[in-house]
Short mmCIF file of C-alpha atoms and ligand atoms in Angstrom, two decimals:
data_model
loop_
_atom_site.label_atom_id
_atom_site.label_comp_id
_atom_site.label_asym_id
_atom_site.label_seq_id
_atom_site.Cartn_x
_atom_site.Cartn_y
_atom_site.Cartn_z
CA MET E 1 -14.57 22.78 10.03
CA THR E 2 -15.80 22.15 13.69
CA LEU E 3 -13.19 20.27 15.67
CA LEU E 4 -14.92 18.04 18.31
CA GLN E 5 -13.68 17.41 21.75
CA PRO E 6 -13.79 14.15 23.51
CA GLY E 7 -17.26 13.69 25.02
CA ALA E 8 -18.96 14.75 21.81
CA THR E 9 -21.26 12.50 20.16
CA ILE E 10 -20.90 10.98 16.70
CA GLY E 11 -24.14 9.63 14.91
CA ILE E 12 -23.70 6.72 12.62
CA LEU E 13 -26.42 5.87 9.89
CA GLY E 14 -26.43 2.21 9.53
CA GLY E 15 -25.74 -0.59 12.21
CA GLY E 16 -23.64 -3.38 10.28
CA GLN E 17 -20.21 -4.32 11.15
CA LEU E 18 -18.51 -1.19 9.62
CA GLY E 19 -20.63 0.77 11.99
CA ARG E 20 -19.47 -1.43 14.64
CA MET E 21 -15.92 -0.99 14.04
CA LEU E 22 -16.22 2.69 13.71
CA ALA E 23 -18.07 2.93 17.00
CA LEU E 24 -15.17 0.98 18.83
CA GLU E 25 -12.71 3.27 17.35
CA ALA E 26 -14.75 6.28 18.27
CA ALA E 27 -15.22 5.17 21.92
CA ARG E 28 -11.29 4.85 22.17
CA PHE E 29 -11.09 8.74 21.72
CA GLY E 30 -13.76 9.31 24.24
CA PHE E 31 -16.69 9.89 21.90
CA ASP E 32 -20.17 8.59 22.41
CA VAL E 33 -21.70 6.96 19.34
CA HIS E 34 -25.44 6.86 18.50
CA ILE E 35 -26.44 4.42 15.83
CA TYR E 36 -29.40 5.00 13.74
CA CYS E 37 -30.78 1.91 11.75
CA PRO E 38 -33.84 0.19 11.07
CA GLU E 39 -32.75 -3.18 12.10
CA VAL E 40 -33.30 -4.60 15.50
CA ASP E 41 -30.26 -5.88 17.78
CA SER E 42 -27.73 -4.75 14.99
CA PRO E 43 -23.90 -5.51 15.37
CA ALA E 44 -23.03 -1.77 15.92
CA GLU E 45 -25.62 -0.95 18.61
CA ARG E 46 -24.25 -3.40 21.00
CA VAL E 47 -20.99 -1.37 21.21
CA ALA E 48 -22.68 1.92 20.97
CA ALA E 49 -23.85 4.42 23.71
CA GLN E 50 -27.38 4.76 22.28
CA THR E 51 -29.44 3.31 19.56
CA TRP E 52 -32.21 4.90 17.28
CA GLN E 53 -34.07 2.01 15.84
CA ALA E 54 -36.25 3.79 13.15
CA ALA E 55 -36.91 3.97 9.38
CA TYR E 56 -34.82 6.16 7.17
CA ASP E 57 -37.93 8.15 6.45
CA ASP E 58 -39.05 8.80 9.95
CA MET E 59 -38.42 12.65 9.73
CA GLU E 60 -39.52 13.13 13.48
CA LEU E 61 -36.55 10.51 14.77
CA LEU E 62 -34.26 11.76 12.31
CA ASN E 63 -34.66 15.28 13.74
CA ALA E 64 -34.28 14.07 17.22
CA PHE E 65 -31.28 12.05 16.14
CA ALA E 66 -29.74 15.05 14.54
CA GLU E 67 -30.14 17.26 17.67
CA ALA E 68 -28.63 14.53 19.82
CA CYS E 69 -25.52 14.30 17.64
CA ASP E 70 -22.67 16.85 17.22
CA VAL E 71 -21.72 15.24 13.85
CA VAL E 72 -23.28 12.22 11.83
CA THR E 73 -21.55 9.90 9.31
CA TYR E 74 -22.77 6.78 7.30
CA GLU E 75 -21.51 3.36 7.23
CA PHE E 76 -23.26 2.21 4.00
CA GLU E 77 -23.99 3.88 0.69
CA ASN E 78 -27.69 3.02 0.36
CA VAL E 79 -28.85 5.22 3.20
CA PRO E 80 -31.54 7.63 1.42
CA VAL E 81 -30.10 10.87 0.63
CA ALA E 82 -33.20 12.42 1.90
CA ALA E 83 -32.38 11.18 5.51
CA VAL E 84 -28.79 12.93 5.23
CA GLN E 85 -30.57 16.11 3.98
CA ALA E 86 -32.98 15.89 6.96
CA ILE E 87 -30.16 15.83 9.40
CA GLU E 88 -28.38 18.72 7.56
CA ALA E 89 -31.45 20.73 7.71
CA ALA E 90 -31.74 20.11 11.49
CA GLY E 91 -28.43 21.86 11.77
CA THR E 92 -26.07 18.88 12.10
CA ALA E 93 -23.07 18.35 9.86
CA VAL E 94 -22.99 15.01 7.92
CA ARG E 95 -19.48 13.94 6.86
CA PRO E 96 -18.99 12.89 4.07
CA GLY E 97 -21.87 14.88 2.79
CA THR E 98 -24.65 14.19 0.17
CA LYS E 99 -22.34 14.56 -2.90
CA SER E 100 -20.33 11.31 -2.27
CA LEU E 101 -23.59 9.55 -1.27
CA GLU E 102 -25.73 10.65 -4.17
CA ILE E 103 -23.05 9.62 -6.69
CA ALA E 104 -21.97 6.55 -5.34
CA GLN E 105 -25.64 5.46 -5.15
CA ASP E 106 -26.10 5.31 -8.91
CA ARG E 107 -23.72 3.58 -11.22
CA PHE E 108 -24.34 5.68 -13.83
CA LEU E 109 -23.59 8.94 -12.08
CA GLU E 110 -20.63 7.17 -10.58
CA LYS E 111 -19.00 6.06 -13.70
CA THR E 112 -19.84 9.42 -15.48
CA PHE E 113 -18.18 11.17 -12.37
CA LEU E 114 -15.13 9.10 -12.59
CA ALA E 115 -14.61 9.58 -16.38
CA GLU E 116 -15.26 13.33 -16.07
CA ASN E 117 -12.41 13.46 -13.45
CA GLY E 118 -9.83 11.47 -15.27
CA ILE E 119 -10.47 8.18 -13.66
CA PRO E 120 -11.21 5.98 -16.70
CA PRO E 121 -14.20 3.49 -15.93
CA VAL E 122 -14.86 0.14 -17.82
CA ALA E 123 -16.73 1.27 -20.98
CA PHE E 124 -20.19 1.70 -20.12
CA GLU E 125 -23.56 2.67 -21.49
CA ARG E 126 -26.83 3.88 -19.78
CA ILE E 127 -29.59 1.59 -20.77
CA ASP E 128 -33.28 2.05 -19.89
CA ASP E 129 -35.13 -0.01 -22.46
CA ALA E 130 -34.92 -3.73 -23.03
CA ASP E 131 -35.43 -3.19 -26.85
CA THR E 132 -32.04 -1.45 -27.11
CA LEU E 133 -30.26 -4.35 -25.51
CA PRO E 134 -29.26 -6.45 -28.62
CA GLU E 135 -27.79 -3.47 -30.23
CA ALA E 136 -25.76 -2.05 -27.17
CA LEU E 137 -24.60 -5.91 -26.74
CA ARG E 138 -23.31 -5.71 -30.12
CA ARG E 139 -21.39 -2.64 -29.42
CA PHE E 140 -19.65 -4.59 -26.59
CA GLN E 141 -18.98 -7.52 -28.90
CA ASN E 142 -21.45 -9.58 -26.87
CA ARG E 143 -19.16 -9.54 -23.87
CA ALA E 144 -20.80 -7.31 -21.39
CA ILE E 145 -22.38 -7.18 -17.66
CA LEU E 146 -25.77 -5.61 -17.10
CA LYS E 147 -25.93 -3.95 -13.66
CA THR E 148 -28.98 -2.23 -12.04
CA ARG E 149 -28.13 1.66 -11.56
CA ARG E 150 -28.94 1.52 -7.95
CA ASP E 151 -29.05 -0.79 -5.06
CA GLY E 152 -26.41 -3.22 -6.21
CA TYR E 153 -23.76 -4.50 -3.95
CA ASP E 154 -21.62 -7.74 -3.48
CA GLY E 155 -22.29 -8.69 -7.13
CA LYS E 156 -26.10 -8.35 -6.64
CA GLY E 157 -28.13 -6.83 -9.43
CA GLN E 158 -25.89 -8.07 -12.12
CA ILE E 159 -26.23 -10.35 -14.94
CA ARG E 160 -23.31 -11.67 -17.13
CA LEU E 161 -23.80 -11.59 -20.75
CA LEU E 162 -20.94 -13.33 -22.35
CA ASP E 163 -22.14 -14.66 -25.71
CA PRO E 164 -25.57 -14.87 -23.92
CA ASP E 165 -27.94 -17.69 -24.47
CA MET E 166 -31.75 -17.04 -24.66
CA ALA E 167 -32.18 -17.74 -21.03
CA ALA E 168 -29.59 -15.11 -20.05
CA LEU E 169 -31.26 -12.43 -22.36
CA ALA E 170 -34.71 -13.45 -20.91
CA ALA E 171 -33.16 -12.56 -17.43
CA ALA E 172 -31.58 -9.37 -18.60
CA ARG E 173 -34.90 -8.12 -20.19
CA LYS E 174 -36.72 -8.95 -16.93
CA MET E 175 -34.22 -6.92 -14.99
CA LEU E 176 -34.35 -4.10 -17.28
CA ALA E 177 -38.04 -3.97 -17.02
CA GLU E 178 -37.87 -3.65 -13.18
CA ALA E 179 -35.10 -1.11 -12.98
CA PRO E 180 -32.82 1.15 -14.96
CA CYS E 181 -29.42 -0.23 -15.64
CA ILE E 182 -26.08 0.20 -17.23
CA LEU E 183 -24.48 -2.04 -19.60
CA GLU E 184 -20.65 -2.27 -19.06
CA ALA E 185 -18.04 -3.96 -21.18
CA PHE E 186 -16.60 -7.24 -19.54
CA ALA E 187 -13.12 -6.33 -18.33
CA PRO E 188 -10.58 -9.14 -18.98
CA PHE E 189 -8.61 -7.97 -16.21
CA GLU E 190 -5.17 -9.31 -14.61
CA ARG E 191 -6.04 -8.65 -11.17
CA GLU E 192 -8.32 -6.50 -9.00
CA ILE E 193 -6.97 -3.95 -6.62
CA SER E 194 -8.36 -1.22 -4.37
CA VAL E 195 -6.87 1.91 -2.64
CA VAL E 196 -8.41 3.26 0.64
CA VAL E 197 -8.16 7.00 0.89
CA ALA E 198 -8.48 9.19 4.05
CA ARG E 199 -9.37 12.95 3.39
CA THR E 200 -9.72 15.95 5.52
CA GLU E 201 -9.94 19.61 4.50
CA PHE E 202 -6.22 19.71 4.99
CA GLY E 203 -5.18 16.85 2.77
CA SER E 204 -5.43 12.95 2.03
CA LEU E 205 -3.47 10.09 2.82
CA THR E 206 -3.63 6.61 1.14
CA PHE E 207 -2.93 3.08 2.52
CA ASP E 208 -0.92 0.81 0.46
CA VAL E 209 -2.78 -0.74 -2.42
CA SER E 210 -4.41 -4.07 -1.82
CA GLU E 211 -4.99 -7.05 -4.22
CA ASN E 212 -8.52 -8.26 -3.81
CA GLU E 213 -9.92 -11.64 -4.76
CA HIS E 214 -13.71 -12.03 -5.19
CA VAL E 215 -15.82 -15.06 -5.48
CA GLY E 216 -19.37 -14.67 -6.99
CA GLY E 217 -19.03 -10.80 -6.78
CA VAL E 218 -18.11 -10.90 -3.05
CA LEU E 219 -14.80 -9.81 -1.71
CA MET E 220 -13.07 -12.91 -0.11
CA ARG E 221 -9.46 -12.14 0.38
CA ALA E 222 -7.17 -9.08 0.32
CA ALA E 223 -3.42 -9.34 0.07
CA VAL E 224 -0.94 -6.48 0.76
CA PRO E 225 1.47 -5.78 -0.65
CA ALA E 226 -0.40 -6.30 -4.16
CA ALA E 227 1.76 -8.04 -6.85
CA ILE E 228 1.98 -4.93 -9.03
CA GLU E 229 4.64 -2.70 -10.33
CA PRO E 230 5.23 0.55 -8.14
CA ASP E 231 4.10 2.60 -11.03
CA ILE E 232 0.78 1.01 -10.95
CA ALA E 233 0.28 1.51 -7.24
CA THR E 234 1.29 5.12 -7.78
CA ARG E 235 -1.43 5.73 -10.36
CA ALA E 236 -3.88 3.95 -8.25
CA ARG E 237 -3.10 6.12 -5.13
CA ASP E 238 -3.21 9.39 -7.37
CA ALA E 239 -6.63 8.38 -8.68
CA GLY E 240 -7.97 7.76 -5.19
CA VAL E 241 -6.93 11.21 -4.05
CA ARG E 242 -8.04 12.79 -7.16
CA LEU E 243 -11.59 11.29 -6.63
CA ALA E 244 -11.75 12.32 -3.02
CA ASP E 245 -10.74 15.82 -4.09
CA ALA E 246 -13.35 16.00 -6.78
CA LEU E 247 -16.11 14.82 -4.30
CA GLY E 248 -14.95 17.10 -1.53
CA HIS E 249 -15.13 14.01 0.56
CA ILE E 250 -14.46 14.15 4.26
CA GLY E 251 -13.79 10.82 5.66
CA VAL E 252 -12.48 7.50 4.05
CA LEU E 253 -13.52 6.07 0.71
CA ALA E 254 -12.34 3.16 -1.29
CA LEU E 255 -11.79 3.16 -5.20
CA GLU E 256 -11.87 -0.40 -6.73
CA LEU E 257 -9.78 -0.75 -9.93
CA PHE E 258 -9.04 -3.38 -12.39
CA VAL E 259 -5.42 -3.86 -13.61
CA MET E 260 -5.54 -4.63 -17.26
CA PRO E 261 -3.03 -6.88 -19.03
CA ASP E 262 -1.14 -3.81 -20.44
CA GLY E 263 -0.80 -2.07 -16.96
CA GLY E 264 -3.49 0.26 -17.49
CA LEU E 265 -6.12 0.89 -14.86
CA LEU E 266 -9.89 0.79 -15.27
CA ALA E 267 -12.03 1.98 -12.38
CA ASN E 268 -14.82 -0.39 -11.33
CA GLU E 269 -16.57 1.53 -8.54
CA PHE E 270 -16.04 3.45 -5.34
CA ALA E 271 -17.53 3.26 -1.83
CA PRO E 272 -17.93 6.47 0.02
CA ARG E 273 -17.07 4.76 3.33
CA VAL E 274 -14.72 2.31 5.16
CA HIS E 275 -14.18 -0.49 2.98
CA ASN E 276 -13.86 -4.42 3.38
CA SER E 277 -10.69 -4.27 1.43
CA GLY E 278 -9.27 -2.02 4.02
CA HIS E 279 -9.99 -4.30 7.04
CA TRP E 280 -6.27 -5.29 7.27
CA THR E 281 -5.26 -1.66 8.01
CA PRO E 282 -5.95 -1.59 11.77
CA ASP E 283 -3.65 -4.69 12.08
CA ALA E 284 -0.99 -3.75 9.86
CA CYS E 285 -0.62 -0.12 9.80
CA GLU E 286 0.21 2.62 12.44
CA THR E 287 -3.49 3.88 12.07
CA GLY E 288 -6.28 1.97 10.56
CA GLN E 289 -9.05 2.95 8.19
CA PHE E 290 -11.63 3.08 10.97
CA GLU E 291 -9.54 5.43 13.17
CA GLN E 292 -8.88 7.61 10.05
CA HIS E 293 -12.44 7.86 9.28
CA VAL E 294 -13.33 8.95 13.00
CA ARG E 295 -10.46 11.47 12.98
CA SER E 296 -11.67 13.01 9.64
CA VAL E 297 -15.28 13.47 10.75
CA VAL E 298 -14.51 14.88 14.11
CA GLY E 299 -11.85 17.37 12.46
CA TRP E 300 -8.80 15.93 13.95
CA PRO E 301 -5.65 15.38 11.99
CA LEU E 302 -5.20 12.09 10.22
CA GLY E 303 -2.54 9.58 11.54
CA PRO E 304 0.42 8.12 9.88
CA VAL E 305 -0.47 5.18 7.44
CA THR E 306 2.96 3.47 7.50
CA ARG E 307 2.51 -0.14 6.97
CA LEU E 308 4.40 -2.33 9.41
CA PHE E 309 3.32 -5.91 8.20
CA ASP E 310 2.64 -7.92 4.84
CA VAL E 311 -0.71 -9.24 5.38
CA SER E 312 -3.43 -11.41 3.95
CA MET E 313 -6.92 -10.70 5.13
CA GLU E 314 -9.56 -13.28 4.60
CA ASN E 315 -13.31 -12.73 5.29
CA LEU E 316 -15.17 -15.22 7.59
CA MET E 317 -18.17 -16.37 5.95
CA GLY E 318 -21.26 -17.89 7.58
CA ALA E 319 -20.33 -20.77 10.00
CA LYS E 320 -16.60 -20.51 9.42
CA VAL E 321 -16.57 -17.83 12.15
CA LEU E 322 -17.22 -20.49 14.77
CA SER E 323 -13.87 -22.16 14.09
CA VAL E 324 -11.71 -19.02 14.84
CA PRO E 325 -10.74 -19.96 18.35
CA ASN E 326 -9.48 -23.62 17.11
CA ASP E 327 -7.29 -22.20 14.08
CA LEU E 328 -5.55 -19.20 15.52
CA SER E 329 -1.85 -18.73 15.24
CA SER E 330 0.00 -15.96 17.16
CA ALA E 331 0.17 -13.92 13.79
CA ASP E 332 -3.55 -14.01 13.18
CA ARG E 333 -5.62 -11.01 14.24
CA PRO E 334 -9.54 -11.98 13.93
CA VAL E 335 -12.42 -9.60 14.16
CA VAL E 336 -15.83 -10.96 14.86
CA TYR E 337 -19.01 -8.79 13.93
CA GLY E 338 -21.36 -10.18 16.68
CA LYS E 339 -24.03 -10.99 14.08
CA ARG E 340 -26.56 -13.43 15.86
CA GLU E 341 -26.90 -16.01 13.11
CA ALA E 342 -24.08 -17.37 11.14
CA LEU E 343 -26.02 -17.73 7.92
CA SER E 344 -24.20 -19.18 4.99
CA GLY E 345 -22.75 -16.45 2.67
CA ARG E 346 -23.03 -13.82 5.33
CA LYS E 347 -20.06 -11.92 6.32
CA MET E 348 -19.41 -12.90 9.92
CA GLY E 349 -16.00 -11.65 10.55
CA HIS E 350 -12.57 -11.39 9.05
CA ILE E 351 -8.95 -12.52 9.94
CA THR E 352 -5.94 -10.63 9.19
CA ARG E 353 -2.73 -12.83 8.98
CA ARG E 354 0.49 -11.00 9.73
CA LEU E 355 3.01 -12.70 7.21
CA GLY E 356 6.09 -10.76 8.31
CA PRO E 357 7.55 -7.22 8.46
CA ALA E 358 6.42 -4.94 5.67
CA SER E 359 8.41 -5.75 2.35
P1 AMP M 1 -19.28 -4.78 -8.60
O1 AMP M 1 -20.28 -5.16 -7.49
O2 AMP M 1 -19.72 -3.93 -9.48
O3 AMP M 1 -18.17 -4.29 -7.80
O4 AMP M 1 -18.96 -6.30 -9.02
C1 AMP M 1 -18.40 -7.39 -8.09
C2 AMP M 1 -17.27 -7.99 -8.88
O5 AMP M 1 -17.72 -8.66 -10.33
C3 AMP M 1 -15.99 -7.28 -9.21
O6 AMP M 1 -15.23 -7.12 -8.23
C4 AMP M 1 -15.38 -7.94 -10.31
O7 AMP M 1 -14.78 -9.23 -9.90
C5 AMP M 1 -16.57 -8.49 -11.17
N1 AMP M 1 -16.97 -7.52 -12.27
C6 AMP M 1 -17.68 -6.43 -12.15
N2 AMP M 1 -17.72 -5.63 -13.03
C7 AMP M 1 -16.95 -6.11 -14.09
C8 AMP M 1 -16.54 -6.09 -15.54
N3 AMP M 1 -16.99 -4.91 -16.14
N4 AMP M 1 -15.79 -6.85 -16.04
C9 AMP M 1 -15.46 -8.00 -15.28
N5 AMP M 1 -15.75 -8.39 -14.07
C10 AMP M 1 -16.45 -7.41 -13.53
#
C-alpha cells in the first residue's frame, strides 16, 4: 500500500462534521484536504484546502476530483457506491473501499455479513411485502422493529411494532410499500456499547469500549469506561477486529452492540467510518479516532490508543451549542462543528468532560 508523504492531498467524500474533524487532523500532518459534497458552505469545506461542490453522480467532476487527490476516503456511509467506483476507475485509491460501504448501506446485507462472520446480530428477517408482515410479526412474538434496508440513520426509517395497534400497522404497511425493509426482534438490552477500531494492513487497534445513551434513536451521551465486566469488553473488541478483518477495512469503523441481561452481545449495526461514539477519543486517548483514520488512509502506522482519562461525552444539540462558553469548566473539552444554523435536533457540537485519570 502506498505511503503518502506530507504535502499529498486527501480527498473526503462528504462535508459534515466528521469530514471537518478529519480535515483538521490531516492538516496537522501537512496534508491538503479536498472536500467533495453537494452541499454549499459545509462544515468541512471551511477548514479544507479546496472544495468540490457537486452531486455524487457528476462523473466529470468525480474524475477531476480523483485526479486532484492522492487518496480518497468518505465520512458518511450513504455516499453512492458508484461514486467510489468512479474514483477508483480514475486510478485513485479509496480507503476504506467499496466493500465496507456496500455492506453498511444495506441493513440486510449488513446483518447477514455480521452473522456469517461470527458476530451475531439481533434476530432479523428480510421483508419485501406488506402481506407477509403479520406472520413475520408473530414469529417475533409481536415485539419487533421494522427498518428500511437503506438510508436509515439516527433512528430514521424505523417503526417500533410492540404489540402494535392499527395505526402502527398501517404506518408499517406504508413504509413497506415505499421501500424494502427488514424486521428485527426488539432486543430487551441492558445497555448499549460500541467499539471503535482502526485497521491498517499491518493490524488493528481498538479504543476502550464506550457505553452509549440514545434518545429517540439519536446518540446523546457516551461514557468511558463502560459499566461492563472486562470479559464483555474483550468480546466487544474481538468482534470489532473480526469485522474489520472480514471487510478488509482500511481506516476506522465503529461496531454498535447491545449487552443483553445474560451478558451476551448482539450486534446492532456498524459504521464504516469515524463515529459519534468515538468523539471522546481525541480528548482522552494518546491518539484519537480522526488521527487514526488519517494515518490508516495515508499508510502511516497507527498511534497508541492508551486512554488517559475517564470521560463523559455529550452531544450539543441545536441551540445548546450557544451556551458552551458560559458553562465550561477547566476539565471540559468542547468541539463546535461550525454549522450555520442551530436548528433544533441538529448535532451542532459535542463536549468531552474529563472526569479524572483513567480508572
Ligand atoms: P439504529 O439506527 O438501528 O442504530 O437504531 C437506533 C437506536 O434504536 C439504537 O441505538 C437502539 O437504542 C434502538 N434500537 C435499534 N434496534 C433495536 C432493537 N432491535 N431492539 C431494541 N432497540 C433497538
